XYZ file of C-alpha atoms in Angstrom:
758
model
C 175.084 119.103 172.452
C 178.428 120.609 172.718
C 179.735 120.101 169.046
C 179.286 116.601 168.868
C 178.880 116.662 165.172
C 178.561 112.994 164.249
C 180.260 109.876 165.400
C 180.661 108.956 161.817
C 181.723 112.463 162.004
C 182.118 115.694 160.457
C 185.805 114.950 160.099
C 185.884 111.261 159.240
C 189.235 110.668 157.631
C 192.004 112.708 156.171
C 195.118 112.319 154.125
C 198.326 114.042 155.081
C 198.806 117.634 153.904
C 199.662 117.815 150.279
C 198.118 114.433 149.419
C 195.359 113.907 146.895
C 191.932 112.267 146.930
C 192.205 108.844 145.312
C 189.012 109.272 143.272
C 188.975 112.964 142.370
C 192.658 113.865 142.347
C 191.825 117.053 144.289
C 194.264 118.436 146.831
C 193.358 117.717 150.455
C 193.900 120.630 152.812
C 195.444 120.202 156.266
C 192.831 119.396 158.880
C 192.129 120.266 162.480
C 190.731 123.175 164.456
C 193.814 124.969 165.787
C 193.165 128.723 165.631
C 195.474 130.948 163.660
C 197.952 132.989 165.700
C 196.912 136.643 165.707
C 200.091 138.165 167.111
C 203.762 137.317 167.046
C 205.040 134.234 168.821
C 208.007 135.626 170.733
C 210.848 133.513 172.103
C 210.615 129.906 173.335
C 213.032 128.650 170.648
C 214.819 126.362 173.103
C 211.569 124.963 174.498
C 210.224 124.243 171.012
C 213.446 122.460 170.112
C 213.173 120.239 173.205
C 209.441 119.636 172.961
C 209.552 118.268 169.406
C 211.451 115.050 170.247
C 209.327 114.525 173.370
C 206.173 114.638 171.246
C 207.749 112.129 168.862
C 208.700 109.733 171.650
C 205.614 109.779 173.902
C 201.903 109.371 173.234
C 200.974 111.614 176.179
C 202.882 114.802 176.894
C 201.677 117.302 179.495
C 202.983 120.857 179.499
C 202.813 122.107 183.089
C 203.526 125.391 184.822
C 201.897 128.237 186.724
C 199.018 130.229 185.351
C 200.066 132.815 182.812
C 203.426 131.226 181.999
C 202.462 130.651 178.367
C 201.635 126.933 178.387
C 198.702 127.190 175.992
C 200.534 129.335 173.475
C 203.601 127.093 173.431
C 201.522 123.930 173.048
C 199.437 125.360 170.219
C 202.531 126.606 168.405
C 204.292 123.264 168.825
C 201.175 121.430 167.622
C 201.260 123.318 164.316
C 204.535 121.524 163.585
C 202.962 118.088 164.024
C 201.268 116.606 160.961
C 199.381 113.405 161.830
C 197.254 111.986 159.039
C 193.922 112.955 160.611
C 194.843 116.340 161.974
C 195.439 118.256 165.178
C 192.371 119.036 167.315
C 192.177 121.502 170.196
C 189.836 120.873 173.159
C 189.464 123.903 175.451
C 188.142 123.088 178.924
C 188.803 126.302 180.841
C 185.202 127.529 180.551
C 183.721 124.125 181.443
C 182.601 123.515 185.028
C 180.685 120.223 184.845
C 182.813 117.027 184.788
C 180.025 115.096 183.085
C 180.289 117.381 180.043
C 183.992 116.773 179.368
C 183.286 114.010 176.865
C 180.654 116.121 175.094
C 183.181 118.939 174.831
C 185.726 116.617 173.223
C 183.038 115.465 170.778
C 182.271 119.097 169.994
C 185.912 119.954 169.381
C 186.256 117.021 166.982
C 183.197 118.224 165.097
C 181.070 115.202 165.935
C 177.285 114.914 166.129
C 175.753 111.767 167.552
C 171.966 111.335 167.514
C 171.955 107.971 169.226
C 171.674 107.030 172.882
C 175.244 105.682 172.935
C 177.483 106.946 175.756
C 179.691 109.789 174.509
C 182.846 107.902 175.441
C 181.832 105.037 173.178
C 181.196 107.522 170.373
C 184.727 108.854 170.849
C 186.248 105.373 170.847
C 184.374 104.424 167.679
C 185.378 107.647 165.940
C 189.049 107.463 166.877
C 189.482 103.732 166.332
C 191.211 103.857 162.927
C 192.550 107.403 163.065
C 195.931 108.973 163.618
C 195.618 112.383 165.232
C 196.927 114.676 167.946
C 194.485 115.862 170.602
C 195.493 119.067 172.431
C 193.587 119.253 175.747
C 193.945 122.692 177.336
C 192.862 123.914 180.781
C 191.982 120.612 182.448
C 193.299 121.234 185.969
C 189.876 121.796 187.566
C 188.604 118.593 185.897
C 191.726 116.499 186.350
C 190.134 113.253 187.570
C 187.600 113.120 184.748
C 190.190 114.051 182.135
C 192.714 111.520 183.440
C 190.128 108.743 183.227
C 189.103 109.703 179.699
C 192.629 110.212 178.351
C 193.862 106.992 179.939
C 191.148 104.886 178.329
C 191.464 106.570 174.938
C 195.219 105.988 174.857
C 194.862 102.354 175.943
C 192.305 101.570 173.253
C 193.247 103.840 170.323
C 196.674 103.070 168.909
C 196.839 106.050 166.558
C 196.036 108.697 169.170
C 198.513 111.084 170.777
C 197.621 113.683 173.412
C 199.287 116.989 174.239
C 197.796 118.166 177.548
C 198.149 121.659 178.997
C 197.540 122.395 182.663
C 198.916 123.547 185.976
C 199.541 119.974 187.081
C 200.177 116.561 185.463
C 197.342 114.193 184.603
C 199.212 111.368 186.377
C 198.326 108.843 183.701
C 200.596 105.891 182.935
C 203.085 106.700 180.185
C 202.780 110.463 180.674
C 205.818 112.634 179.892
C 205.710 115.908 181.837
C 207.201 118.990 180.182
C 207.556 121.746 182.820
C 207.539 125.241 181.351
C 209.634 127.928 183.026
C 209.143 131.684 182.609
C 210.749 133.526 179.723
C 214.381 134.450 179.807
C 215.147 138.103 180.468
C 215.891 138.779 176.798
C 212.752 137.012 175.578
C 210.574 138.753 178.154
C 211.932 142.134 177.063
C 211.292 141.235 173.414
C 207.721 140.234 174.286
C 207.223 143.460 176.233
C 208.492 145.532 173.307
C 206.334 143.682 170.768
C 203.114 144.054 172.763
C 203.863 147.678 173.695
C 204.408 148.557 170.026
C 201.173 146.807 169.063
C 199.205 148.721 171.709
C 200.762 152.102 170.983
C 202.503 152.496 167.626
C 205.796 154.292 167.953
C 207.183 152.449 170.959
C 210.656 150.999 170.464
C 213.077 149.412 172.847
C 216.051 151.788 172.929
C 218.853 152.966 175.152
C 216.511 155.424 176.873
C 214.108 152.796 178.224
C 216.001 149.503 177.942
C 217.162 149.393 181.572
C 213.628 150.095 182.883
C 212.062 147.488 180.607
C 214.566 144.824 181.638
C 213.957 145.641 185.292
C 210.195 145.402 184.816
C 210.600 141.975 183.225
C 212.893 140.831 186.026
C 210.420 141.993 188.659
C 207.644 140.126 186.864
C 209.835 137.019 186.760
C 209.436 136.721 182.982
C 205.857 135.430 183.205
C 204.280 136.229 179.806
C 200.842 137.193 181.127
C 202.352 139.612 183.624
C 204.674 141.058 180.965
C 201.803 141.588 178.542
C 199.653 143.252 181.211
C 202.515 145.567 182.046
C 203.088 146.439 178.397
C 199.412 147.305 178.081
C 199.831 150.087 180.640
C 202.300 152.040 178.482
C 199.366 153.833 176.920
C 199.152 155.884 180.117
C 202.575 155.468 181.741
C 206.207 155.628 180.728
C 208.385 152.580 181.488
C 209.965 154.502 184.374
C 206.558 155.407 185.883
C 205.346 151.863 185.402
C 208.403 150.509 187.171
C 207.867 152.831 190.149
C 204.227 151.754 190.542
C 205.110 148.122 190.085
C 207.554 148.341 192.957
C 204.825 149.726 195.209
C 202.362 147.000 194.270
C 204.874 144.211 194.996
C 205.026 145.374 198.580
C 201.227 145.676 198.874
C 200.184 142.424 197.147
C 202.417 139.517 198.084
C 199.658 136.866 197.974
C 199.743 133.308 199.271
C 201.458 131.736 202.245
C 205.114 130.932 202.915
C 204.851 127.638 201.049
C 203.366 129.256 197.918
C 205.672 129.153 194.920
C 207.323 132.526 194.205
C 206.021 132.484 190.644
C 202.469 132.188 191.916
C 203.045 135.160 194.169
C 204.545 137.082 191.293
C 201.606 136.428 188.990
C 199.102 137.349 191.661
C 201.065 140.510 192.315
C 201.067 141.373 188.619
C 197.344 140.828 188.287
C 196.626 142.598 191.554
C 198.760 145.519 190.450
C 196.847 145.740 187.161
C 193.623 145.571 189.137
C 194.751 148.339 191.471
C 195.551 150.595 188.520
C 191.950 150.268 187.301
C 189.391 152.874 188.289
C 186.646 151.789 190.726
C 184.118 151.244 187.896
C 186.688 149.152 185.999
C 187.389 147.005 189.065
C 183.666 146.554 189.606
C 183.173 145.553 185.984
C 186.095 143.116 186.179
C 184.562 141.306 189.144
C 181.084 141.195 187.591
C 182.347 139.864 184.257
C 183.583 136.794 186.127
C 180.029 135.368 186.102
C 180.293 134.773 182.335
C 181.738 131.590 180.859
C 183.482 131.663 177.502
C 182.452 134.524 175.237
C 179.998 137.305 176.011
C 178.688 140.339 174.160
C 177.996 143.972 174.978
C 174.229 143.555 175.393
C 174.713 140.765 177.937
C 177.221 142.889 179.860
C 174.831 145.834 179.942
C 172.003 143.693 181.327
C 173.965 141.543 183.783
C 176.617 143.968 185.032
C 174.901 147.368 184.908
C 173.564 149.314 187.875
C 174.763 149.713 191.466
C 177.920 151.632 190.598
C 178.003 151.084 186.830
C 175.868 153.600 184.950
C 174.272 152.257 181.748
C 175.743 155.099 179.702
C 179.221 154.274 181.009
C 179.263 150.502 180.381
C 180.780 150.707 176.904
C 183.545 153.065 178.026
C 184.467 150.878 180.991
C 184.458 147.769 178.802
C 186.690 149.582 176.325
C 189.202 150.396 179.051
C 189.367 146.758 180.150
C 189.868 145.811 176.519
C 192.692 148.320 176.144
C 194.383 146.930 179.260
C 194.137 143.320 177.934
C 191.892 142.296 180.805
C 189.467 141.116 178.123
C 189.970 140.359 174.448
C 187.791 141.084 171.419
C 186.848 138.324 168.963
C 185.045 138.320 165.618
C 182.588 135.406 165.423
C 179.653 134.324 163.205
C 177.467 135.788 165.963
C 179.176 139.190 165.748
C 181.714 140.954 167.968
C 182.234 139.191 171.277
C 184.578 139.419 174.247
C 186.472 136.919 176.330
C 188.345 137.114 179.635
C 191.381 134.971 180.310
C 190.578 132.303 182.853
C 193.273 133.466 185.279
C 191.852 136.967 185.238
C 188.322 135.625 185.547
C 189.308 133.691 188.665
C 190.868 136.815 190.156
C 187.672 138.766 189.481
C 185.589 135.957 190.976
C 187.558 136.244 194.220
C 186.692 139.924 194.406
C 183.052 139.227 193.607
C 182.911 136.607 196.363
C 184.067 139.235 198.835
C 180.966 141.325 198.101
C 177.253 140.683 198.552
C 176.652 140.884 194.784
C 177.485 137.315 193.749
C 174.037 135.752 194.120
C 172.328 138.695 192.445
C 174.768 138.654 189.513
C 174.256 134.945 188.955
C 170.480 135.411 188.954
C 170.774 138.228 186.416
C 173.036 136.033 184.310
C 170.441 133.251 184.464
C 167.610 135.613 183.536
C 169.492 137.009 180.556
C 170.126 133.576 179.091
C 166.571 132.454 179.715
C 165.554 135.509 177.720
C 168.039 134.583 175.011
C 166.620 131.063 174.748
C 163.070 132.441 174.575
C 164.087 134.850 171.816
C 165.785 132.034 169.909
C 162.747 129.792 170.138
C 160.422 132.502 168.868
C 162.761 133.647 166.100
C 163.496 130.142 164.859
C 160.370 130.443 162.682
C 161.657 133.452 160.761
C 164.320 134.550 158.273
C 166.693 134.840 161.256
C 167.216 131.103 161.749
C 170.906 131.344 160.844
C 171.372 134.188 163.294
C 169.646 132.194 166.014
C 171.854 129.162 165.355
C 175.064 131.222 165.403
C 174.061 133.147 168.522
C 173.110 130.115 170.579
C 176.230 128.270 169.445
C 178.385 131.138 170.695
C 176.480 131.284 173.991
C 176.557 127.575 174.806
C 179.027 127.877 177.737
C 176.845 130.563 179.321
C 173.663 128.609 178.663
C 175.247 125.628 180.398
C 176.032 127.814 183.405
C 172.449 129.075 183.464
C 171.081 125.534 183.250
C 173.384 124.357 186.032
C 172.350 127.302 188.197
C 168.650 126.557 187.658
C 168.972 122.853 188.360
C 171.164 123.389 191.436
C 168.968 125.923 193.202
C 166.291 124.554 195.562
C 163.539 126.594 193.900
C 164.958 126.646 190.361
C 163.878 123.270 188.984
C 160.969 124.661 186.974
C 163.270 127.285 185.473
C 165.652 124.526 184.404
C 162.783 122.609 182.829
C 161.665 125.689 180.956
C 165.175 126.561 179.768
C 166.069 123.010 178.684
C 162.742 122.720 176.870
C 162.997 126.131 175.210
C 166.287 125.084 173.623
C 164.620 122.262 171.641
C 165.431 124.084 168.405
C 169.144 123.945 169.243
C 169.256 120.390 170.541
C 167.351 119.178 167.465
C 168.125 121.650 164.707
C 171.845 122.107 165.360
C 173.042 118.614 166.183
C 173.076 118.616 170.002
C 170.714 115.770 170.788
C 172.940 113.968 173.265
C 173.685 117.002 175.400
C 170.079 118.169 175.170
C 168.912 114.849 176.520
C 171.389 115.176 179.400
C 169.816 118.462 180.536
C 166.238 117.388 179.828
C 166.553 114.187 181.851
C 168.087 116.089 184.749
C 165.260 118.606 184.650
C 162.364 116.125 184.567
C 163.905 114.214 187.459
C 163.075 117.232 189.645
C 159.661 117.604 191.238
C 158.199 121.057 190.699
C 154.797 122.648 191.080
C 154.963 124.365 187.668
C 153.117 121.942 185.411
C 153.629 123.802 182.139
C 157.393 123.822 182.485
C 157.435 120.100 183.190
C 155.116 119.326 180.270
C 157.372 121.239 177.933
C 160.478 119.383 179.094
C 158.647 116.059 178.728
C 157.575 116.454 175.110
C 160.969 117.803 174.122
C 162.638 114.864 175.899
C 160.322 112.484 174.057
C 161.161 114.149 170.754
C 164.912 113.912 171.351
C 164.616 110.241 172.285
C 162.600 109.556 169.100
C 165.385 111.065 167.011
C 167.937 108.933 168.854
C 165.917 105.831 168.096
C 165.386 105.166 171.806
C 161.722 104.204 171.521
C 161.108 103.018 175.100
C 162.105 106.228 176.911
C 160.493 108.254 174.123
C 157.171 106.519 174.639
C 157.397 106.883 178.429
C 158.035 110.632 178.270
C 155.297 111.257 175.701
C 152.747 109.104 177.576
C 153.421 111.033 180.780
C 153.146 114.323 178.930
C 149.836 113.361 177.326
C 148.313 112.100 180.584
C 149.367 115.187 182.523
C 148.193 117.489 179.728
C 144.767 115.831 179.641
C 144.488 116.044 183.422
C 145.448 119.733 183.528
C 143.593 120.739 180.361
C 146.750 121.992 178.625
C 145.775 121.945 174.938
C 149.212 123.047 173.727
C 151.144 120.294 175.487
C 148.523 117.764 174.395
C 149.031 118.733 170.740
C 152.783 118.338 171.063
C 152.531 114.999 172.846
C 150.184 113.669 170.178
C 152.409 114.961 167.406
C 155.561 113.381 168.852
C 153.720 110.107 169.389
C 152.723 110.213 165.722
C 156.379 110.681 164.813
C 157.243 107.657 166.921
C 154.637 105.580 165.104
C 156.011 106.745 161.764
C 159.622 105.785 162.424
C 158.570 102.407 163.833
C 156.425 101.608 160.774
C 152.884 101.837 162.222
C 151.642 103.973 159.335
C 147.849 103.954 159.972
C 148.400 105.028 163.593
C 150.937 107.610 162.492
C 148.478 109.121 160.018
C 145.691 109.235 162.617
C 147.851 110.879 165.293
C 149.456 113.377 162.925
C 146.107 114.460 161.477
C 144.726 114.872 164.988
C 147.758 116.876 166.114
C 147.507 119.183 163.096
C 143.824 119.745 163.875
C 144.761 120.637 167.451
C 147.418 123.073 166.215
C 144.813 124.711 164.016
C 142.386 125.024 166.944
C 144.944 126.789 169.148
C 146.247 128.973 166.299
C 149.723 127.450 166.103
C 151.857 128.082 162.988
C 155.582 127.467 163.169
C 158.315 125.043 162.156
C 156.699 122.334 164.259
C 153.368 122.563 162.421
C 155.081 122.565 159.041
C 157.129 119.516 159.959
C 153.926 117.803 161.049
C 152.592 118.395 157.549
C 155.745 116.898 156.018
C 155.535 113.851 158.278
C 151.899 113.338 157.384
C 152.925 113.584 153.730
C 155.386 110.763 154.328
C 152.764 108.601 155.981
C 150.483 109.189 152.977
C 153.245 108.411 150.497
C 154.175 105.198 152.270
C 150.527 104.139 151.989
C 150.292 104.908 148.259
C 149.067 108.507 148.062
C 152.108 110.235 146.532
C 150.063 113.040 144.875
C 148.512 113.871 148.246
C 151.985 113.942 149.815
C 153.234 116.317 147.122
C 150.305 118.690 147.625
C 151.040 118.963 151.335
C 154.750 119.591 150.786
C 154.097 122.234 148.134
C 151.915 124.031 150.697
C 154.701 123.763 153.268
C 157.116 125.158 150.701
C 154.874 128.148 150.045
C 154.526 128.952 153.749
C 158.279 128.575 154.310
C 159.019 131.022 151.517
C 156.470 133.495 152.927
C 158.010 133.346 156.412
C 161.679 132.942 155.504
C 161.800 129.543 157.205
C 164.602 127.298 155.947
C 165.068 124.387 158.340
C 161.735 122.639 157.813
C 161.786 123.716 154.156
C 164.696 121.327 153.630
C 162.521 118.358 154.560
C 159.692 119.436 152.278
C 162.236 119.751 149.452
C 163.432 116.245 150.256
C 159.943 114.788 149.759
C 159.466 116.773 146.556
C 162.838 115.531 145.275
C 161.751 111.975 145.959
C 158.559 112.594 143.997
C 160.556 114.070 141.090
C 162.753 110.967 141.046
C 159.757 108.626 140.899
C 158.425 110.643 137.948
C 161.744 110.423 136.117
C 162.586 114.124 136.469
C 166.210 113.612 137.446
C 167.400 117.219 136.841
C 164.488 118.481 138.948
C 165.249 116.006 141.723
C 168.911 117.052 141.775
C 168.048 120.772 141.954
C 165.753 120.161 144.895
C 168.330 117.995 146.676
C 171.088 120.581 146.265
C 169.053 123.119 148.231
C 167.890 120.495 150.724
C 171.422 119.269 151.460
C 172.889 122.754 151.660
C 170.308 123.791 154.268
C 170.836 120.639 156.323
C 174.579 121.190 156.326
C 174.186 124.830 157.409
C 172.309 123.794 160.540
C 174.507 120.747 161.223
C 171.345 118.652 160.933
C 172.806 115.186 160.585
C 169.480 113.435 160.024
C 168.491 115.771 157.196
C 171.965 115.510 155.709
C 172.122 111.712 155.644
C 168.603 111.402 154.218
C 169.510 113.763 151.393
C 172.780 111.875 150.764
C 170.864 108.603 150.397
C 168.510 110.152 147.865
C 171.414 111.840 146.077
C 172.930 108.384 145.584
C 169.702 107.038 144.108
C 169.393 109.978 141.686
C 173.060 109.650 140.741
C 172.823 105.978 139.771
C 169.662 106.743 137.817
C 171.715 109.333 135.910
C 174.187 106.585 135.012
C 177.094 107.282 137.403
C 177.141 104.118 139.476
C 180.622 104.705 140.902
C 179.711 108.112 142.313
C 176.441 106.713 143.667
C 178.414 104.053 145.552
C 180.756 106.708 146.966
C 177.743 108.681 148.224
C 176.239 105.544 149.753
C 179.532 104.929 151.516
C 179.550 108.423 152.998
C 175.947 107.982 154.147
C 176.736 104.592 155.684
C 179.218 106.259 158.039
C 176.671 108.895 159.088
C 173.856 106.521 159.959
C 175.357 105.059 163.164
C 175.356 108.575 164.589
C 171.659 108.970 163.831
C 170.532 105.586 165.063
C 169.631 102.290 163.456
C 170.563 102.618 159.755
C 167.440 103.510 157.780
C 165.451 102.806 160.966
C 165.537 99.050 160.236
C 162.357 99.403 158.190
C 161.550 97.970 154.753
C 159.776 101.230 153.909
C 162.894 103.274 154.527
C 165.422 100.746 153.216
C 163.910 99.963 149.800
C 165.447 102.792 147.797
C 168.842 102.220 149.442
C 168.702 98.575 148.362
C 167.572 99.576 144.891
C 170.512 101.950 144.520
C 172.926 99.311 145.768
C 171.541 96.636 143.427
C 171.798 98.895 140.366
C 175.299 100.030 141.286
C 176.531 96.474 141.871
C 175.044 95.380 138.559
C 176.877 98.159 136.694
C 180.170 98.044 138.603
C 180.533 94.517 139.854
C 180.840 93.640 143.524
C 184.549 94.380 143.881
C 184.417 97.846 142.322
C 181.217 98.698 144.192
C 182.781 97.821 147.556
C 185.896 99.833 146.665
C 183.786 102.930 145.953
C 181.764 102.478 149.153
C 184.969 102.294 151.181
C 186.227 105.451 149.488
C 183.010 107.260 150.420
C 183.247 106.058 154.002
C 186.641 107.760 154.272
C 185.174 111.168 153.433
C 184.454 113.534 156.294
C 180.944 114.936 156.290
C 182.023 118.325 154.996
C 183.891 116.753 152.079
C 180.995 114.382 151.335
C 178.473 117.228 151.240
C 180.767 119.340 149.076
C 181.207 116.408 146.709
C 177.464 115.796 146.411
C 176.888 119.489 145.755
C 179.663 119.572 143.183
C 181.721 122.089 145.161
C 185.473 122.105 145.779
C 186.484 120.996 149.240
C 188.014 124.385 150.049
C 184.738 126.252 149.448
C 182.986 127.366 152.609
C 179.743 125.483 153.165
C 176.832 126.702 155.193
C 178.147 129.756 156.986
C 175.480 131.232 159.280
C 174.900 134.914 158.803
C 175.943 137.418 161.447
C 173.182 138.961 163.543
C 171.521 141.979 162.022
C 170.507 143.558 165.314
C 171.306 143.034 168.991
C 169.038 140.965 171.165
C 167.211 142.874 173.873
C 165.630 140.785 176.644
C 162.179 141.432 178.017
C 161.961 143.989 180.808
C 161.138 141.116 183.138
C 162.229 137.493 182.685
C 159.668 135.412 180.797
C 157.593 133.540 183.380
C 158.105 129.819 182.868
C 154.419 129.259 183.522
C 153.561 130.876 180.187
C 153.009 128.560 177.203
C 156.285 128.037 175.418
C 156.750 128.310 171.667
C 156.646 124.980 169.872
C 159.230 122.423 168.943
C 160.291 120.478 165.889
C 159.197 116.912 165.106
C 161.285 114.015 163.912
C 161.590 113.405 160.211
C 162.171 109.896 158.873
C 163.488 108.968 155.458
C 161.173 108.728 152.440
C 162.055 105.411 150.844
C 160.336 103.286 148.246
C 158.545 100.187 149.649
C 159.510 96.697 148.561
C 156.382 96.390 146.472
C 155.080 99.600 144.944
C 151.362 99.464 144.129
C 150.074 101.738 141.366
C 149.161 105.232 142.549
C 146.157 107.224 141.443
C 147.980 108.203 138.265
C 149.328 104.720 137.638
C 152.816 105.542 139.003
C 154.710 103.776 141.714
C 154.356 105.476 145.069
C 156.770 105.606 147.998
């Protein structure tokens, strides 16, 4: 789910650049997600001068113009000059095809994770309510109705919001100021040409020997930046004079459009068509086939999806390199390794060529199969030392996974594939903060009638699990009941174990501890019978430990979590380890071992933050506050409680509305109020509530705000799919259960060793 990263948020509140935190005195860095510019910004001085006052005067400004005219670059550069208190945030929609995912994409761009069943638009409204920020929405033209509705409502209801939109047409929203962007002037286009030519082939300079040809090239291309850059990229093989001669030929061959088409549109199409014509046949074929990808893609995916039928496997890398050299695609360094991206305008041109062949349906099926293989690999490798790699890889592939899901769920015979794919991604929906989007795909998939029972059973228990985490107990119970009944009828022992496990989780979070213990023990026995050992089984052990602790058997809970810890270390598993560490930290606190509890919580919180696991993070923050007040720092404990209080609405009902879960929170609050007084306590809580999640985690861990937290490792080896797509009728690898908080009950009876138990 897109990065929704929490409706409290991952970026809750910020001071202006250069300001200082009121409690720590530390400098606060500028905020937002605008990417750094990687090459020179050439020209546009006049436009920037005009755009500044427009942005000051209007809450909605839309930069319009033809494709390739430089709208995105101008808007991003202008946005760097704007300094609202809560930052500048870029939302890129070019790779998105589904209107219903626009709001999730905005949540993702803002770094929000919401685990509740609230509509995403409400999450946005709640998050933005007291903020002052600039939202840059780029590439909306194919989703204009949805975007206009969303932007209009946000602007009407959020006083501190401003929007800078970028598209080929206006949004047509009340109060909109349209800023049409013309092509570059002749001088600026020539400067851009010279800059990009020098970058592509060191030694090129604009001089008296080539100046006339370069100026003529720029005039013929009408000063459109994309066309100028494509032309400059050809100087590796051609002189400016040769390029000009070929360009003249291609203008006559590729006019494009009808009589009423704008000349600039014809010019851009001519420029792209000319670049396409200069490609070799394998390069043209690759260009068209790459159009099936959305967002980023990597070499292994290209080899699987695009190879064959005119593209030899041993030639793929060379052809890809030529397209890279010609700026048809770009290369990007990401946490998932080296990846490539094609500009949307060029992708659309390639898609037109693909549509003219008989290869389109086959390419889309191969694309679907590759990403089903990727999801299967991720699910299997989640229980391994490669969890960070899995998280980074799937995050980078989300646009393509969405395309694969849409393809499965749109095809008449693809429903079971959609169920399998949506279910196989449980580890991402749950472990990486995408519950809301995961539920969207899971509900769509189970609404389809298929004859593949195993795929449906998998989607059902994953849907039930997601709903449990969102606190939506009715739909969770319905999905799990259906899964259990169908599993019993079909004799599917694996699905039955999962359904029983998830139902035990539901009983645990709703406070039915005896039933929770019975179901969790039974599920663990079933896992043992079928030979299951993975993150799901380990989390079942942790949840059973919680049920035991809530009922007074803290030593028994500790024994189970120590066993989970040992297995996690043996297998390199980190995600479920964090929850076992949480229980052990709670036990250390009850025994008065505050240094031990803090050490355990540091590792627990760091792991939760790495995986963007909001539930694990907020549970650890609550316990951190309790340990901190026990250490004597009531003010810091109140700050941590404040930061946790802003996370809980994104998880669900704060502390699940249960006395079992709420007791230690109330104990921390009572001690802090007693030491600080009500006024000072409330002041510290409000200060904590202003911290974004990253800052709050860094503060709890004792790290400076600027230090990088939780960076997933890059992949150590490329993913290779199975020779044949994994049949969705095969049993799928397991999922991950919900984990509630471990809180002290209102009345703590003596444990076996005479100590209070939780």
